[in-house]
Amino acid sequence: QKEVEQNSGPLSVPEGAIASLNCTYSDRGSQSFFWYRQYSGKSPELIMSIYSNGDKEDGRFTAQLNKASQYVSLLIRDSQPSDSATYLCAVIAAGNKLTFGGGTRVLVKP
Amino acid sequence: EPEVTQTPSHQVTQMGQEVILRCVPISNHLYFYWYRQILGQKVEFLVSFYNNEISEKSEIFDDQFSVERPDGSNFTLKIRSTKLEDSAMYFCASIPGQGVYGYTFGSGTRLTVV
């Protein structure tokens, strides 16, 4: 069973701080990694994709991938109350099928 | 920005009834997917569809489920005889082609089976 694991949270961060989210995956053949944001009752929204080891930055978001450790993370800098949501880690091992983690709920407190 | 459109946004149905969930993928996309999310649980893959046939399906996607692309724009998920445990959010997604992984999800259909 291919698994993607995340701490469910909630991760409480003060406004303006950095939120750090982690994700581990079990399938060593995984090639593509994604972070989605999901507001309550809404659909997942893609915020970052990463395919090779290292860091990838997009605005206030930085994704980090370490395939040897089977670990992917997301940093949210200068967290805003509007960043309060559930962040889903998702992985593609083969084909195009996404396997999702259970999500980490983030609460940004003003 | 192009969108994946899903209808209805909310459907309430009696147990044992058939439901059809509808999706209009982005027009130049070639791969189509259905996922579902039971309240408080993970988003789960149901089925992928390419070139007018199922390319992969999960264990959840049993004989009660079927998918169809009846014309050039719509992509439907049918549940023949709904069960209480089918209550979930159902998301349609599409991508332009193989190796292009920026999934665009629709806004979802909330299915409630009573």
CSV table of C-alpha atoms in Angstrom, one decimal:
chain,number,residue,atom,x,y,z
A,1,GLN,CA,0.0,0.0,0.0
A,2,LYS,CA,1.6,3.3,-1.1
A,3,GLU,CA,1.2,5.8,1.7
A,4,VAL,CA,1.7,9.5,2.1
A,5,GLU,CA,1.8,10.7,5.7
A,6,GLN,CA,1.3,14.1,7.2
A,7,ASN,CA,0.8,15.4,10.7
A,8,SER,CA,-2.8,16.3,10.9
A,9,GLY,CA,-2.2,19.4,13.1
A,10,PRO,CA,-3.5,21.9,13.7
A,11,LEU,CA,-0.3,23.8,13.2
A,12,SER,CA,-0.9,27.2,14.8
A,13,VAL,CA,1.4,30.0,13.7
A,14,PRO,CA,1.3,33.7,14.5
A,15,GLU,CA,0.7,36.1,11.6
A,16,GLY,CA,4.0,37.0,9.9
A,17,ALA,CA,5.8,33.8,11.0
A,18,ILE,CA,6.9,30.8,9.0
A,19,ALA,CA,4.8,27.8,8.8
A,20,SER,CA,6.7,24.5,8.2
A,21,LEU,CA,4.8,21.5,7.0
A,22,ASN,CA,6.2,18.0,6.4
A,23,CYS,CA,5.2,15.0,4.4
A,24,THR,CA,6.7,11.5,4.0
A,25,TYR,CA,6.0,8.9,1.3
A,26,SER,CA,6.5,5.2,1.2
A,27,ASP,CA,7.0,4.5,-2.6
A,28,ARG,CA,10.7,5.1,-3.6
A,29,GLY,CA,9.6,5.2,-7.2
A,30,SER,CA,7.7,8.4,-6.6
A,31,GLN,CA,8.7,11.0,-9.2
A,32,SER,CA,6.4,14.0,-8.8
A,33,PHE,CA,5.4,15.8,-5.6
A,34,PHE,CA,2.7,18.4,-5.0
A,35,TRP,CA,1.3,20.7,-2.4
A,36,TYR,CA,-2.3,21.6,-2.5
A,37,ARG,CA,-4.3,24.0,-0.4
A,38,GLN,CA,-7.8,23.1,0.5
A,39,TYR,CA,-10.3,25.4,2.2
A,40,SER,CA,-13.1,23.8,4.1
A,41,GLY,CA,-15.8,22.5,1.7
A,42,LYS,CA,-13.7,23.4,-1.3
A,43,SER,CA,-11.6,21.6,-3.9
A,44,PRO,CA,-7.8,21.2,-3.7
A,45,GLU,CA,-5.9,24.1,-5.3
A,46,LEU,CA,-2.4,23.4,-6.5
A,47,ILE,CA,0.2,25.7,-5.0
A,48,MET,CA,3.5,24.0,-5.6
A,49,SER,CA,5.0,21.2,-7.6
A,50,ILE,CA,8.5,19.8,-7.3
A,51,TYR,CA,10.3,17.0,-9.2
A,52,SER,CA,13.9,17.1,-8.2
A,53,ASN,CA,15.9,17.2,-5.0
A,54,GLY,CA,16.4,20.6,-3.4
A,55,ASP,CA,14.4,23.7,-2.9
A,56,LYS,CA,11.8,25.4,-5.2
A,57,GLU,CA,10.5,28.8,-4.3
A,58,ASP,CA,7.4,30.5,-5.6
A,59,GLY,CA,6.5,33.8,-3.8
A,60,ARG,CA,6.0,33.1,-0.1
A,61,PHE,CA,6.1,29.3,-0.6
A,62,THR,CA,9.1,27.1,-0.7
A,63,ALA,CA,8.9,23.4,-1.4
A,64,GLN,CA,11.8,21.1,-0.4
A,65,LEU,CA,12.4,17.6,-1.7
A,66,ASN,CA,14.7,14.9,-0.4
A,67,LYS,CA,14.2,11.7,-2.3
A,68,ALA,CA,16.8,9.7,-0.3
A,69,SER,CA,14.8,10.4,2.9
A,70,GLN,CA,11.5,10.2,1.1
A,71,TYR,CA,10.5,13.5,2.5
A,72,VAL,CA,9.0,16.6,1.1
A,73,SER,CA,8.2,19.8,3.0
A,74,LEU,CA,6.5,23.2,2.5
A,75,LEU,CA,7.5,26.5,4.0
A,76,ILE,CA,5.0,29.4,4.1
A,77,ARG,CA,6.8,32.6,4.8
A,78,ASP,CA,5.1,35.7,6.2
A,79,SER,CA,2.0,33.7,7.1
A,80,GLN,CA,-1.3,35.5,6.6
A,81,PRO,CA,-4.8,34.7,8.1
A,82,SER,CA,-5.9,33.8,4.6
A,83,ASP,CA,-3.3,31.0,4.6
A,84,SER,CA,-5.4,29.2,7.2
A,85,ALA,CA,-6.4,26.0,5.4
A,86,THR,CA,-5.6,22.4,5.1
A,87,TYR,CA,-2.5,21.6,3.1
A,88,LEU,CA,-2.4,18.4,1.2
A,89,CYS,CA,0.8,16.6,0.1
A,90,ALA,CA,0.3,14.5,-3.0
A,91,VAL,CA,2.6,12.2,-4.9
A,92,ILE,CA,2.7,10.5,-8.3
A,93,ALA,CA,4.6,7.2,-8.4
A,94,ALA,CA,3.5,5.9,-11.8
A,95,GLY,CA,1.1,6.9,-14.4
A,96,ASN,CA,-0.7,10.1,-13.6
A,97,LYS,CA,-2.5,9.0,-10.4
A,98,LEU,CA,-2.2,11.3,-7.4
A,99,THR,CA,-1.9,9.7,-3.9
A,100,PHE,CA,-2.8,12.2,-1.2
A,101,GLY,CA,-1.8,12.5,2.4
A,102,GLY,CA,-4.4,13.3,5.0
A,103,GLY,CA,-3.5,16.9,5.2
A,104,THR,CA,-2.1,19.3,7.8
A,105,ARG,CA,-4.5,22.0,9.1
A,106,VAL,CA,-2.8,25.3,9.5
A,107,LEU,CA,-4.2,28.1,11.6
A,108,VAL,CA,-2.7,31.6,11.3
A,109,LYS,CA,-3.6,33.8,14.2
A,110,PRO,CA,-3.6,37.6,13.8
B,1,GLU,CA,-8.2,31.0,-16.4
B,2,PRO,CA,-9.8,27.8,-17.7
B,3,GLU,CA,-11.9,25.9,-15.2
B,4,VAL,CA,-13.2,22.4,-14.7
B,5,THR,CA,-16.9,22.7,-14.2
B,6,GLN,CA,-18.9,20.3,-12.1
B,7,THR,CA,-22.6,20.0,-11.7
B,8,PRO,CA,-24.6,19.8,-9.5
B,9,SER,CA,-22.8,21.4,-6.6
B,10,HIS,CA,-24.9,19.4,-4.1
B,11,GLN,CA,-27.0,16.4,-4.7
B,12,VAL,CA,-29.2,14.6,-2.1
B,13,THR,CA,-30.4,11.2,-3.1
B,14,GLN,CA,-32.2,8.2,-1.5
B,15,MET,CA,-30.2,5.1,-0.8
B,16,GLY,CA,-30.5,2.7,-3.8
B,17,GLN,CA,-31.1,5.5,-6.3
B,18,GLU,CA,-28.9,6.1,-9.3
B,19,VAL,CA,-27.0,9.4,-9.5
B,20,ILE,CA,-25.0,11.0,-12.3
B,21,LEU,CA,-22.3,13.5,-11.5
B,22,ARG,CA,-21.3,15.8,-14.4
B,23,CYS,CA,-18.0,17.4,-15.3
B,24,VAL,CA,-16.8,19.6,-18.1
B,25,PRO,CA,-13.0,19.3,-18.3
B,26,ILE,CA,-10.8,22.0,-19.8
B,27,SER,CA,-11.3,21.9,-23.5
B,28,ASN,CA,-7.8,20.9,-24.6
B,29,HIS,CA,-7.2,18.4,-21.8
B,30,LEU,CA,-6.9,14.7,-22.6
B,31,TYR,CA,-6.8,12.9,-19.3
B,32,PHE,CA,-9.7,12.9,-16.9
B,33,TYR,CA,-10.1,11.8,-13.4
B,34,TRP,CA,-12.6,11.3,-10.6
B,35,TYR,CA,-11.5,11.6,-6.9
B,36,ARG,CA,-13.7,11.5,-3.8
B,37,GLN,CA,-13.3,12.8,-0.3
B,38,ILE,CA,-15.4,11.5,2.5
B,39,LEU,CA,-15.8,14.1,5.2
B,40,GLY,CA,-12.7,14.3,7.3
B,41,GLN,CA,-10.8,11.8,5.3
B,42,LYS,CA,-8.2,11.8,2.5
B,43,VAL,CA,-8.8,12.6,-1.1
B,44,GLU,CA,-9.0,9.2,-2.8
B,45,PHE,CA,-8.4,8.3,-6.5
B,46,LEU,CA,-11.4,6.6,-8.1
B,47,VAL,CA,-10.7,6.4,-11.9
B,48,SER,CA,-8.7,7.8,-14.7
B,49,PHE,CA,-10.0,8.0,-18.3
B,50,TYR,CA,-8.1,8.6,-21.5
B,51,ASN,CA,-9.0,8.1,-25.2
B,52,ASN,CA,-12.5,7.1,-24.3
B,53,GLU,CA,-11.6,4.3,-22.0
B,54,ILE,CA,-10.7,3.7,-18.4
B,55,SER,CA,-6.9,3.7,-18.0
B,56,GLU,CA,-6.8,2.9,-14.2
B,57,LYS,CA,-9.3,2.4,-11.4
B,58,SER,CA,-9.1,1.9,-7.7
B,59,GLU,CA,-10.6,-0.8,-5.5
B,60,ILE,CA,-13.3,1.7,-4.6
B,61,PHE,CA,-14.4,1.8,-8.2
B,62,ASP,CA,-16.5,-1.3,-8.2
B,63,ASP,CA,-19.4,-2.4,-10.5
B,64,GLN,CA,-21.7,0.2,-9.0
B,65,PHE,CA,-19.6,2.9,-10.6
B,66,SER,CA,-19.1,3.8,-14.3
B,67,VAL,CA,-17.7,6.7,-16.3
B,68,GLU,CA,-18.6,8.0,-19.7
B,69,ARG,CA,-17.6,10.8,-22.0
B,70,PRO,CA,-20.9,11.0,-23.9
B,71,ASP,CA,-19.9,13.9,-26.2
B,72,GLY,CA,-16.8,16.0,-26.8
B,73,SER,CA,-17.2,18.0,-23.6
B,74,ASN,CA,-18.9,16.2,-20.8
B,75,PHE,CA,-17.3,13.5,-18.5
B,76,THR,CA,-19.8,11.8,-16.1
B,77,LEU,CA,-19.6,9.5,-13.1
B,78,LYS,CA,-22.6,7.3,-12.5
B,79,ILE,CA,-23.3,5.5,-9.3
B,80,ARG,CA,-26.0,2.9,-10.0
B,81,SER,CA,-27.3,2.1,-6.6
B,82,THR,CA,-26.1,4.5,-4.0
B,83,LYS,CA,-25.2,3.5,-0.5
B,84,LEU,CA,-24.9,5.6,2.6
B,85,GLU,CA,-21.1,5.3,2.5
B,86,ASP,CA,-21.1,6.9,-1.0
B,87,SER,CA,-21.8,10.2,0.7
B,88,ALA,CA,-18.7,12.3,0.0
B,89,MET,CA,-17.3,15.2,-2.1
B,90,TYR,CA,-16.6,14.1,-5.6
B,91,PHE,CA,-14.0,16.0,-7.6
B,92,CYS,CA,-13.3,15.9,-11.3
B,93,ALA,CA,-9.9,16.7,-12.6
B,94,SER,CA,-8.1,17.0,-15.9
B,95,ILE,CA,-4.6,17.4,-17.3
B,96,PRO,CA,-3.5,18.3,-20.8
B,97,GLY,CA,-1.4,15.2,-21.5
B,98,GLN,CA,1.0,12.5,-20.2
B,99,GLY,CA,3.7,13.9,-18.0
B,100,VAL,CA,1.9,17.2,-17.5
B,101,TYR,CA,0.9,16.9,-13.9
B,102,GLY,CA,-0.7,20.2,-13.0
B,103,TYR,CA,-4.0,18.8,-12.2
B,104,THR,CA,-6.9,21.2,-12.3
B,105,PHE,CA,-9.7,20.2,-10.0
B,106,GLY,CA,-13.3,21.1,-10.4
B,107,SER,CA,-15.2,22.7,-7.5
B,108,GLY,CA,-16.8,19.4,-6.6
B,109,THR,CA,-20.2,17.8,-6.0
B,110,ARG,CA,-21.3,17.1,-2.5
B,111,LEU,CA,-23.3,13.9,-2.6
B,112,THR,CA,-25.5,13.1,0.4
B,113,VAL,CA,-27.1,9.7,0.4
B,114,VAL,CA,-30.0,9.5,2.9
